[in-house]
Short mmCIF file of C-alpha atoms in Angstrom, two decimals:
data_model
loop_
_atom_site.label_atom_id
_atom_site.label_comp_id
_atom_site.label_asym_id
_atom_site.label_seq_id
_atom_site.Cartn_x
_atom_site.Cartn_y
_atom_site.Cartn_z
CA MET A 1 -0.55 -35.38 163.62
CA ASP A 2 -2.35 -34.67 159.85
CA ASP A 3 -5.45 -37.09 159.20
CA ASP A 4 -3.93 -38.12 156.32
CA ALA A 5 -0.19 -39.26 157.96
CA ARG A 6 -2.10 -41.31 160.13
CA PRO A 7 -3.20 -45.14 159.28
CA PRO A 8 -6.23 -46.83 158.79
CA ARG A 9 -7.62 -48.88 161.60
CA HIS A 10 -7.37 -52.24 160.95
CA HIS A 11 -11.19 -52.99 161.78
CA SER A 12 -13.81 -55.97 161.56
CA LEU A 13 -15.56 -54.92 158.15
CA SER A 14 -18.19 -57.37 158.13
CA PRO A 15 -19.93 -56.52 161.63
CA THR A 16 -18.76 -52.99 161.03
CA THR A 17 -20.32 -52.55 157.33
CA SER A 18 -23.49 -54.57 158.07
CA ASP A 19 -24.58 -52.64 161.02
CA VAL A 20 -24.07 -49.20 159.08
CA MET A 21 -26.12 -50.50 156.12
CA ARG A 22 -28.67 -51.48 158.22
CA ARG A 23 -28.71 -48.07 159.87
CA LEU A 24 -28.61 -46.23 156.56
CA LEU A 25 -31.10 -48.42 155.04
CA ALA A 26 -33.61 -47.72 157.94
CA ASN A 27 -32.85 -44.03 157.41
CA LEU A 28 -33.24 -44.05 153.77
CA GLY A 29 -36.80 -46.29 154.23
CA LEU A 30 -37.80 -43.22 156.82
CA LEU A 31 -36.90 -40.51 153.90
CA ILE A 32 -38.32 -42.21 151.27
CA GLY A 33 -41.59 -42.78 152.83
CA GLY A 34 -41.32 -38.78 153.93
CA LYS A 35 -40.84 -37.71 150.86
CA SER A 36 -42.59 -39.65 148.53
CA VAL A 37 -45.52 -38.23 150.57
CA SER A 38 -44.14 -34.68 149.67
CA GLY A 39 -43.35 -35.99 146.03
CA LEU A 40 -46.73 -36.76 145.59
CA LEU A 41 -47.84 -33.58 147.30
CA GLY A 42 -45.43 -31.73 145.05
CA LEU A 43 -46.81 -33.12 141.78
CA GLY A 44 -50.41 -32.96 143.07
CA TYR A 45 -50.10 -28.89 143.77
CA LEU A 46 -48.24 -28.45 140.71
CA ALA A 47 -50.81 -30.07 138.55
CA LEU A 48 -53.27 -27.43 140.51
CA THR A 49 -51.16 -24.25 139.86
CA VAL A 50 -50.38 -24.96 136.00
CA ARG A 51 -54.37 -25.33 135.46
CA THR A 52 -55.15 -22.73 137.64
CA LEU A 53 -52.38 -20.26 135.83
CA GLY A 54 -52.18 -22.02 132.40
CA VAL A 55 -48.55 -22.49 130.90
CA GLU A 56 -47.93 -18.71 130.35
CA THR A 57 -48.31 -17.24 133.94
CA PHE A 58 -46.94 -20.26 135.66
CA GLY A 59 -43.91 -19.77 133.38
CA VAL A 60 -44.11 -16.50 134.74
CA LEU A 61 -44.12 -17.52 138.74
CA ILE A 62 -41.46 -20.38 138.11
CA ILE A 63 -39.05 -17.42 136.75
CA ILE A 64 -39.91 -15.45 140.04
CA HIS A 65 -39.11 -18.39 142.02
CA THR A 66 -35.92 -19.71 140.47
CA VAL A 67 -34.48 -16.33 140.72
CA VAL A 68 -34.99 -16.59 144.63
CA GLU A 69 -33.62 -20.34 144.08
CA VAL A 70 -30.93 -19.57 142.44
CA THR A 71 -29.90 -16.48 144.86
CA GLN A 72 -30.30 -19.09 147.73
CA SER A 73 -28.24 -21.37 146.23
CA LEU A 74 -25.51 -18.61 145.80
CA VAL A 75 -25.62 -17.08 149.03
CA LYS A 76 -27.08 -20.01 151.96
CA PHE A 77 -24.14 -21.90 153.59
CA GLN A 78 -25.00 -25.55 154.05
CA SER A 79 -24.22 -25.40 157.81
CA TRP A 80 -25.84 -28.87 158.19
CA GLN A 81 -22.15 -30.45 156.89
CA PRO A 82 -20.11 -28.62 159.82
CA ILE A 83 -22.79 -29.82 161.81
CA LEU A 84 -21.96 -33.32 161.02
CA ARG A 85 -18.20 -33.26 160.55
CA TYR A 86 -17.12 -31.58 163.68
CA GLY A 87 -20.26 -32.09 165.50
CA THR A 88 -20.07 -35.96 165.57
CA ALA A 89 -16.87 -36.35 167.62
CA ALA A 90 -18.59 -33.81 169.82
CA LEU A 91 -21.68 -35.97 170.45
CA GLN A 92 -19.76 -39.11 171.08
CA GLU A 93 -17.38 -37.46 173.45
CA GLY A 94 -20.17 -35.94 175.27
CA ARG A 95 -19.06 -32.85 174.93
CA LEU A 96 -22.39 -30.77 174.47
CA GLY A 97 -20.46 -27.28 175.23
CA ASP A 98 -18.56 -27.44 171.96
CA LEU A 99 -21.83 -28.80 170.16
CA ARG A 100 -23.53 -25.94 171.70
CA ARG A 101 -21.52 -23.45 170.12
CA LEU A 102 -21.34 -25.26 166.84
CA VAL A 103 -24.76 -24.99 166.30
CA LEU A 104 -24.97 -21.72 167.38
CA PHE A 105 -22.01 -20.63 164.56
CA SER A 106 -24.14 -22.70 162.16
CA ALA A 107 -27.34 -20.98 163.38
CA ARG A 108 -25.26 -17.57 162.87
CA LEU A 109 -24.07 -18.13 158.84
CA ASP A 110 -27.90 -19.21 158.18
CA ILE A 111 -29.53 -15.78 159.19
CA GLY A 112 -27.01 -14.18 158.14
CA SER A 113 -26.81 -15.58 154.55
CA ALA A 114 -30.94 -15.50 154.42
CA ALA A 115 -30.95 -11.73 155.29
CA ALA A 116 -28.22 -11.31 152.62
CA GLY A 117 -30.13 -13.36 149.93
CA THR A 118 -33.28 -11.50 150.36
CA VAL A 119 -31.74 -7.81 149.42
CA ALA A 120 -29.74 -9.29 146.54
CA ALA A 121 -33.31 -11.40 145.03
CA ALA A 122 -35.20 -8.06 145.61
CA THR A 123 -32.16 -6.17 144.11
CA ALA A 124 -31.94 -8.45 141.14
CA ILE A 125 -35.79 -8.22 140.14
CA TRP A 126 -36.45 -5.11 140.76
CA PHE A 127 -33.70 -3.78 138.25
CA ILE A 128 -33.33 -6.51 135.79
CA GLY A 129 -36.89 -8.43 136.53
CA THR A 130 -37.93 -7.46 133.11
CA ARG A 131 -34.53 -8.74 131.28
CA LEU A 132 -35.27 -12.01 132.74
CA GLY A 133 -38.63 -12.39 130.85
CA LEU A 134 -40.90 -10.81 133.58
CA PRO A 135 -43.72 -8.48 132.93
CA ALA A 136 -43.00 -4.54 134.79
CA ASP A 137 -46.66 -5.19 136.12
CA VAL A 138 -45.88 -8.56 138.35
CA ILE A 139 -42.04 -6.64 139.56
CA PRO A 140 -43.61 -5.42 142.56
CA ALA A 141 -45.18 -8.54 143.63
CA ALA A 142 -41.88 -10.85 142.43
CA THR A 143 -40.01 -8.53 144.68
CA LEU A 144 -41.96 -8.50 147.69
CA TYR A 145 -41.85 -12.63 146.87
CA THR A 146 -38.44 -12.60 147.50
CA GLY A 147 -38.92 -11.91 151.29
CA SER A 148 -39.49 -15.82 151.76
CA LEU A 149 -35.73 -16.12 151.74
CA LEU A 150 -35.76 -14.75 155.24
CA PHE A 151 -36.84 -18.72 155.83
CA MET A 152 -33.73 -19.65 154.48
CA ILE A 153 -32.52 -20.79 158.34
CA THR A 154 -33.23 -24.67 158.07
CA SER A 155 -29.77 -25.85 157.25
CA THR A 156 -28.81 -26.07 161.13
CA PRO A 157 -32.13 -27.76 162.28
CA VAL A 158 -31.79 -30.69 159.65
CA GLY A 159 -27.74 -30.83 160.33
CA LEU A 160 -28.66 -31.20 164.05
CA LEU A 161 -31.59 -33.88 163.38
CA ARG A 162 -29.24 -36.10 161.04
CA LEU A 163 -26.86 -35.94 163.84
CA LEU A 164 -28.96 -36.87 166.73
CA ASP A 165 -30.38 -39.71 163.98
CA ARG A 166 -33.97 -38.11 163.49
CA PHE A 167 -34.32 -38.77 160.14
CA LYS A 168 -38.14 -39.18 160.58
CA LEU A 169 -38.17 -35.35 161.75
CA VAL A 170 -36.29 -34.43 158.59
CA VAL A 171 -38.78 -35.07 156.24
CA LEU A 172 -41.54 -33.28 157.79
CA GLU A 173 -40.59 -29.67 156.80
CA ASP A 174 -41.08 -30.71 152.95
CA ASN A 175 -44.57 -32.20 153.94
CA VAL A 176 -45.37 -29.50 155.72
CA GLU A 177 -44.59 -27.11 152.82
CA ALA A 178 -46.05 -29.06 150.21
CA LEU A 179 -49.25 -29.76 151.75
CA ILE A 180 -49.79 -25.96 152.22
CA ARG A 181 -49.02 -25.57 148.60
CA LEU A 182 -51.53 -28.62 147.83
CA VAL A 183 -54.45 -27.07 149.71
CA GLY A 184 -53.85 -23.28 149.10
CA GLY A 185 -53.78 -24.32 145.53
CA ALA A 186 -56.95 -26.13 145.54
CA ILE A 187 -58.86 -23.43 146.82
CA LEU A 188 -56.98 -21.15 144.63
CA PHE A 189 -58.03 -23.43 141.59
CA GLN A 190 -61.94 -23.23 142.47
CA THR A 191 -61.90 -19.85 143.19
CA GLY A 192 -59.39 -19.08 140.24
CA GLY A 193 -56.36 -17.47 142.20
CA GLY A 194 -54.06 -15.25 139.92
CA LEU A 195 -50.53 -14.87 140.26
CA SER A 196 -50.53 -12.97 143.25
CA ASP A 197 -52.17 -15.23 145.21
CA PHE A 198 -49.91 -18.02 144.51
CA LEU A 199 -46.82 -15.84 145.26
CA ILE A 200 -48.52 -15.21 149.20
CA LEU A 201 -49.35 -19.00 149.08
CA TRP A 202 -45.94 -20.38 148.20
CA ALA A 203 -44.14 -18.00 150.36
CA ALA A 204 -46.37 -19.03 153.47
CA ALA A 205 -45.74 -22.40 152.88
CA ALA A 206 -42.02 -21.83 152.83
CA ALA A 207 -42.22 -20.18 156.07
CA ALA A 208 -44.27 -22.82 157.79
CA GLY A 209 -42.22 -25.51 156.48
CA ALA A 210 -38.90 -23.46 158.17
CA LEU A 211 -40.59 -23.10 161.41
CA THR A 212 -41.67 -26.44 161.61
CA SER A 213 -38.11 -27.62 160.96
CA VAL A 214 -36.75 -25.00 163.73
CA GLY A 215 -38.99 -26.23 166.41
CA LEU A 216 -38.42 -30.01 165.88
CA ALA A 217 -34.78 -29.56 166.06
CA TRP A 218 -35.18 -27.38 169.33
CA ARG A 219 -37.22 -29.75 170.72
CA GLU A 220 -34.85 -32.60 169.91
CA ALA A 221 -31.82 -30.44 171.38
CA ARG A 222 -33.48 -29.95 174.53
CA ARG A 223 -34.12 -33.87 175.05
CA HIS A 224 -30.62 -34.69 174.81
CA GLY A 225 -29.88 -31.86 176.76
CA LEU A 226 -28.24 -29.40 174.40
CA THR A 227 -29.51 -25.81 175.74
CA LEU A 228 -28.91 -23.01 173.68
CA PHE A 229 -28.48 -20.66 176.04
CA PRO A 230 -26.68 -18.86 177.34
CA ILE A 231 -24.95 -18.58 174.15
CA ARG A 232 -21.22 -17.75 175.03
CA PRO A 233 -20.68 -18.32 178.56
CA ASP A 234 -17.36 -18.96 178.42
CA ASN A 235 -16.43 -15.98 175.80
CA ARG A 236 -14.98 -18.03 173.55
CA PRO A 237 -15.60 -17.72 169.42
CA LEU A 238 -18.31 -20.07 168.70
CA SER A 239 -16.00 -21.27 166.01
CA ALA A 240 -12.82 -22.31 168.67
CA GLY A 241 -11.66 -25.83 169.08
CA PHE A 242 -12.98 -26.82 165.50
CA ASP A 243 -9.61 -26.49 163.29
CA GLY A 244 -10.17 -25.60 159.46
CA ILE A 245 -14.18 -24.90 160.10
CA TRP A 246 -14.23 -21.75 158.41
CA ARG A 247 -12.19 -23.29 155.26
CA PHE A 248 -14.51 -26.36 155.28
CA VAL A 249 -17.72 -24.04 155.37
CA LEU A 250 -16.67 -21.99 152.35
CA SER A 251 -15.52 -25.06 150.40
CA THR A 252 -18.85 -27.23 150.96
CA ASN A 253 -20.83 -23.64 150.34
CA ALA A 254 -19.19 -22.89 147.29
CA ASN A 255 -19.37 -26.80 145.64
CA SER A 256 -23.14 -26.85 146.85
CA SER A 257 -23.69 -23.40 145.44
CA LEU A 258 -22.36 -24.50 142.20
CA ALA A 259 -24.19 -28.37 142.42
CA LEU A 260 -27.55 -26.22 142.89
CA LEU A 261 -26.78 -23.56 140.49
CA THR A 262 -25.97 -26.28 137.51
CA ASN A 263 -29.72 -27.75 138.74
CA GLN A 264 -31.29 -24.40 138.81
CA LEU A 265 -29.99 -21.72 136.20
CA PRO A 266 -31.46 -23.71 133.00
CA THR A 267 -35.02 -22.98 134.14
CA LEU A 268 -33.45 -19.15 134.14
CA ALA A 269 -31.68 -19.61 130.75
CA VAL A 270 -34.66 -21.19 129.07
CA GLY A 271 -37.17 -18.55 130.41
CA VAL A 272 -34.64 -15.81 129.17
CA LEU A 273 -33.66 -17.44 125.62
CA LEU A 274 -37.21 -18.95 124.56
CA GLY A 275 -39.61 -17.35 126.91
CA ALA A 276 -42.13 -18.12 130.02
CA PRO A 277 -44.02 -20.74 128.28
CA GLN A 278 -40.88 -22.97 127.53
CA ALA A 279 -39.43 -22.27 130.87
CA ALA A 280 -43.00 -23.40 132.11
CA LEU A 281 -42.31 -27.00 130.41
CA PHE A 282 -38.71 -27.43 130.98
CA ARG A 283 -39.45 -26.90 135.01
CA ILE A 284 -42.22 -29.19 134.53
CA ALA A 285 -40.23 -31.44 132.86
CA ARG A 286 -37.49 -31.46 135.72
CA GLN A 287 -39.92 -31.85 138.47
CA VAL A 288 -40.99 -35.06 137.17
CA ALA A 289 -37.27 -36.55 136.57
CA GLU A 290 -36.45 -35.38 139.61
CA ALA A 291 -39.20 -37.26 141.21
CA ALA A 292 -38.16 -40.34 139.97
CA ALA A 293 -34.73 -40.13 140.71
CA LYS A 294 -35.72 -38.99 144.52
CA PRO A 295 -35.60 -42.11 146.19
CA VAL A 296 -32.03 -43.05 145.09
CA LYS A 297 -31.14 -39.32 145.48
CA LEU A 298 -32.24 -39.34 149.44
CA MET A 299 -29.69 -41.86 150.36
CA THR A 300 -27.08 -39.17 149.99
CA ALA A 301 -28.58 -36.96 153.26
CA ALA A 302 -28.65 -40.65 155.00
CA ILE A 303 -24.92 -41.47 154.27
CA TYR A 304 -23.09 -38.36 155.07
CA PRO A 305 -23.75 -39.58 159.03
CA GLU A 306 -22.06 -42.65 158.56
CA PHE A 307 -19.33 -41.11 156.28
CA ALA A 308 -18.77 -38.94 159.64
CA ARG A 309 -18.61 -41.63 161.67
CA PHE A 310 -15.87 -43.30 159.52
CA ALA A 311 -13.78 -40.13 159.48
CA SER A 312 -14.07 -39.05 162.74
CA SER A 313 -12.00 -42.89 163.60
CA ASN A 314 -9.81 -42.53 160.91
CA ASP A 315 -11.35 -46.01 159.68
CA LEU A 316 -10.77 -45.91 155.86
CA GLN A 317 -10.66 -49.64 155.59
CA ALA A 318 -14.42 -49.69 156.49
CA MET A 319 -15.26 -46.92 154.64
CA TRP A 320 -13.94 -48.41 151.91
CA ALA A 321 -16.26 -51.27 151.97
CA PHE A 322 -19.17 -49.83 152.58
CA LEU A 323 -18.55 -47.11 150.09
CA GLY A 324 -18.43 -50.34 147.30
CA ARG A 325 -21.64 -51.51 148.66
CA ALA A 326 -23.55 -48.27 148.78
CA LEU A 327 -22.38 -47.41 145.01
CA ARG A 328 -23.83 -51.16 144.16
CA LEU A 329 -27.41 -50.45 145.82
CA SER A 330 -27.51 -47.12 144.52
CA ALA A 331 -26.63 -48.42 140.90
CA VAL A 332 -29.70 -50.67 140.93
CA GLY A 333 -31.94 -47.78 142.23
CA ALA A 334 -30.73 -46.26 139.20
CA ALA A 335 -31.57 -48.76 137.53
CA PHE A 336 -35.03 -49.38 138.77
CA CYS A 337 -35.96 -45.32 138.82
CA THR A 338 -34.92 -44.98 134.74
CA VAL A 339 -37.57 -47.64 133.79
CA LEU A 340 -40.10 -46.04 136.25
CA LEU A 341 -39.34 -42.72 134.43
CA TYR A 342 -39.59 -44.26 130.95
CA LEU A 343 -43.07 -45.97 131.20
CA ALA A 344 -44.96 -43.22 134.14
CA GLY A 345 -43.22 -40.06 132.21
CA PRO A 346 -45.58 -39.27 129.68
CA TRP A 347 -48.75 -40.21 131.88
CA ILE A 348 -47.49 -38.04 134.88
CA LEU A 349 -47.02 -34.93 132.26
CA THR A 350 -50.63 -34.98 130.78
CA LEU A 351 -51.79 -35.72 134.43
CA ILE A 352 -50.15 -32.12 135.25
CA GLY A 353 -50.71 -30.11 132.34
CA GLY A 354 -52.69 -32.30 129.90
CA ALA A 355 -51.70 -32.47 126.16
CA GLN A 356 -49.81 -29.68 126.02
CA MET A 357 -46.91 -31.06 127.77
CA THR A 358 -45.90 -33.38 125.43
CA PRO A 359 -43.03 -31.74 124.30
CA ALA A 360 -41.72 -31.93 127.73
CA PHE A 361 -41.37 -36.12 127.33
CA ASN A 362 -37.90 -35.68 125.69
CA ALA A 363 -36.10 -33.36 127.67
CA MET A 364 -37.37 -35.01 130.95
CA LEU A 365 -35.60 -37.97 129.67
CA LEU A 366 -32.66 -36.41 128.95
CA LEU A 367 -32.64 -34.55 132.65
CA GLY A 368 -33.92 -37.89 134.28
CA GLY A 369 -30.83 -39.48 132.80
CA ALA A 370 -28.57 -36.58 134.00
CA ALA A 371 -30.20 -36.75 137.31
CA LEU A 372 -30.03 -40.66 137.31
CA ILE A 373 -25.77 -40.58 136.64
CA GLY A 374 -25.60 -38.72 139.65
CA VAL A 375 -27.43 -40.95 141.97
CA SER A 376 -25.83 -43.89 141.12
CA THR A 377 -22.57 -42.36 142.22
CA PHE A 378 -24.36 -40.12 144.73
CA ALA A 379 -21.79 -41.67 147.77
CA LEU A 380 -18.89 -40.24 146.03
CA GLU A 381 -18.69 -36.63 147.03
CA PRO A 382 -19.88 -37.41 150.87
CA ALA A 383 -17.12 -39.71 150.83
CA LEU A 384 -14.51 -36.98 149.35
CA ILE A 385 -15.81 -34.40 151.47
CA SER A 386 -15.57 -36.59 154.29
CA ILE A 387 -12.12 -37.75 154.44
CA GLY A 388 -11.33 -34.00 154.45
CA ARG A 389 -11.05 -33.11 150.03
CA ALA A 390 -13.61 -30.57 150.38
CA PRO A 391 -11.88 -28.49 148.14
CA LEU A 392 -11.23 -31.04 145.70
CA ALA A 393 -15.05 -31.62 145.73
CA LEU A 394 -15.01 -27.87 144.77
CA GLY A 395 -12.42 -28.19 142.06
CA ILE A 396 -14.68 -31.02 140.45
CA ARG A 397 -17.59 -28.52 140.41
CA LEU A 398 -15.71 -25.71 139.02
CA VAL A 399 -14.47 -27.94 136.14
CA ALA A 400 -18.23 -29.23 135.37
CA ALA A 401 -19.46 -25.80 135.45
CA VAL A 402 -17.23 -24.65 132.80
CA LEU A 403 -18.19 -27.52 130.63
CA TYR A 404 -21.97 -26.98 131.41
CA LEU A 405 -22.37 -23.60 131.33
CA PRO A 406 -21.33 -22.94 127.92
CA SER A 407 -23.30 -26.13 126.62
CA LEU A 408 -26.37 -24.55 127.96
CA VAL A 409 -25.93 -21.45 126.14
CA LEU A 410 -25.01 -22.85 122.70
CA LEU A 411 -27.25 -25.69 122.66
CA VAL A 412 -30.86 -24.11 124.10
CA PRO A 413 -31.08 -21.82 121.27
CA LEU A 414 -30.12 -25.15 118.74
CA ALA A 415 -32.48 -27.35 120.25
CA GLY A 416 -34.74 -25.84 123.14
CA ILE A 417 -35.53 -27.85 125.84
CA GLU A 418 -33.90 -30.71 124.91
CA GLY A 419 -30.54 -29.14 124.50
CA ALA A 420 -30.41 -28.09 128.02
CA GLY A 421 -31.12 -31.53 129.10
CA VAL A 422 -27.99 -32.60 126.78
CA ALA A 423 -25.61 -30.11 128.75
CA ALA A 424 -27.38 -31.57 131.67
CA VAL A 425 -25.91 -34.91 130.77
CA ILE A 426 -22.49 -33.88 129.78
CA ALA A 427 -22.17 -32.13 132.89
CA ALA A 428 -23.48 -34.90 135.34
CA THR A 429 -21.19 -37.69 133.38
CA ALA A 430 -17.85 -35.14 133.80
CA ILE A 431 -18.59 -34.96 137.78
CA ALA A 432 -19.23 -38.70 138.16
CA LEU A 433 -16.30 -39.52 136.43
CA MET A 434 -13.79 -36.81 138.13
CA GLN A 435 -15.41 -37.38 141.61
CA ALA A 436 -14.51 -41.73 141.11
CA GLN A 437 -11.17 -41.33 140.02
CA SER A 438 -10.63 -39.05 143.07
CA VAL A 439 -12.17 -40.86 145.74
CA LEU A 440 -11.14 -44.80 144.41
CA SER A 441 -7.35 -43.69 144.22
CA TYR A 442 -7.83 -41.93 147.53
CA LEU A 443 -9.14 -44.93 149.39
CA ARG A 444 -7.44 -47.65 147.27
CA ALA A 445 -3.87 -46.23 148.43
CA ARG A 446 -4.55 -45.94 151.81
CA THR A 447 -6.26 -49.13 152.40
CA LEU A 448 -4.02 -51.55 150.00
CA PRO A 449 -0.90 -51.49 152.03
CA LEU A 450 -3.19 -52.52 155.08
CA ARG A 451 -4.81 -55.28 153.16
CA ARG A 452 -1.37 -56.63 152.42
CA HIS A 453 -0.32 -56.46 156.16
CA GLY A 454 -2.90 -57.93 157.04
CA LEU A 455 -2.75 -60.89 154.46
CA LYS A 456 1.15 -61.20 155.72
CA ARG A 457 -0.16 -61.59 159.36
CA GLU A 458 -2.24 -64.48 158.39
CA ARG A 459 0.43 -66.47 156.22
CA GLU A 460 3.13 -66.13 159.04
CA THR A 461 0.33 -67.01 161.63
CA CYS A 462 -0.30 -70.21 159.35
CA LEU A 463 3.12 -70.97 159.30
#
């Protein structure tokens, strides 16, 4: 029977949602603790990099890195999502053979997209790097830097760690990468390192973070009896038994790519339209804004497994209650982060790059506002995907992109980096409104009849 045709089970809401909220907050605490460390390390290596290279050369580094990020966004599969969607039931039912095939299926996506991304990014930099604002003499080093995309293989390990409820290990990848950048940046600051030195450092840090993630996931898989060899003992296709997995993977990948592109393209657009120094200011403003929003944004990672569990049991009434509590929690967190960004933002900008960072303050506030609009409604997209509406989530992102990209191209020449911030606010508002309407109308339509049925039974019992 189709999932939409099955009525949601009646469930005792209080114990279920309370238990889930406790687990969510526990996992969120682990993520915030780990990500707070990586966030502080990130601000540290950012400050060292800016002060070592100067704003203009740092802008060149950022353009190179952004090309890699944009390419990664386009080709990388969000393979952790099918692991949670299809792996939750397999794990609960003890179907470790199916789970093993699912993990290998996702790993194959990661490896293929990493190879394709490396070729695509290297080609783009080699042939159009100067049009993107890169000096001709840095093109060879920039092309070699795209090899860091070969380590774009962390989505499957992260998904497996989330599925196994090992959130405290998920954050280690970021911490390892940020720590290597910080220590290496301190050394280069003392020795007067150049652009090529920082490219090597950042590539090595990415490789170390990826290998850490893979190693931890492999260890946890073995602890749970999930051996990954032999690869196909029954000669079944790796996707066999997971109905609609390719449609789900392609939809979530396109949706995620649009989300990431709207976050990364502005830096590239600013670099092309205004030059490398302005790209540097914009990137710093965005990183500070996202650092303020990150504690709440982390709830997205923690909430996906919970929605996957509700969806696998078709318990939409419990999902409705949980969604309401999660949205209230995120709204409070977003309000707190807004105040924090306004008060601490100028000090952080000055700490990173001195007085020359002052022009980035207004852009930072606008970008922070856009990010906080998203995090205050963070639970909507995971809910939409979990109830089988990944294509609709993609459609919403497409509509937002249609609004965002023209706004970006129009406003950046007119208002500089602040114009990019305004465009981000427009896109974030549109996404939040469309997601809210879609999720709430779906869940209300399916849970309201059940509530009425329950009230009717209570009245009949009383009579």
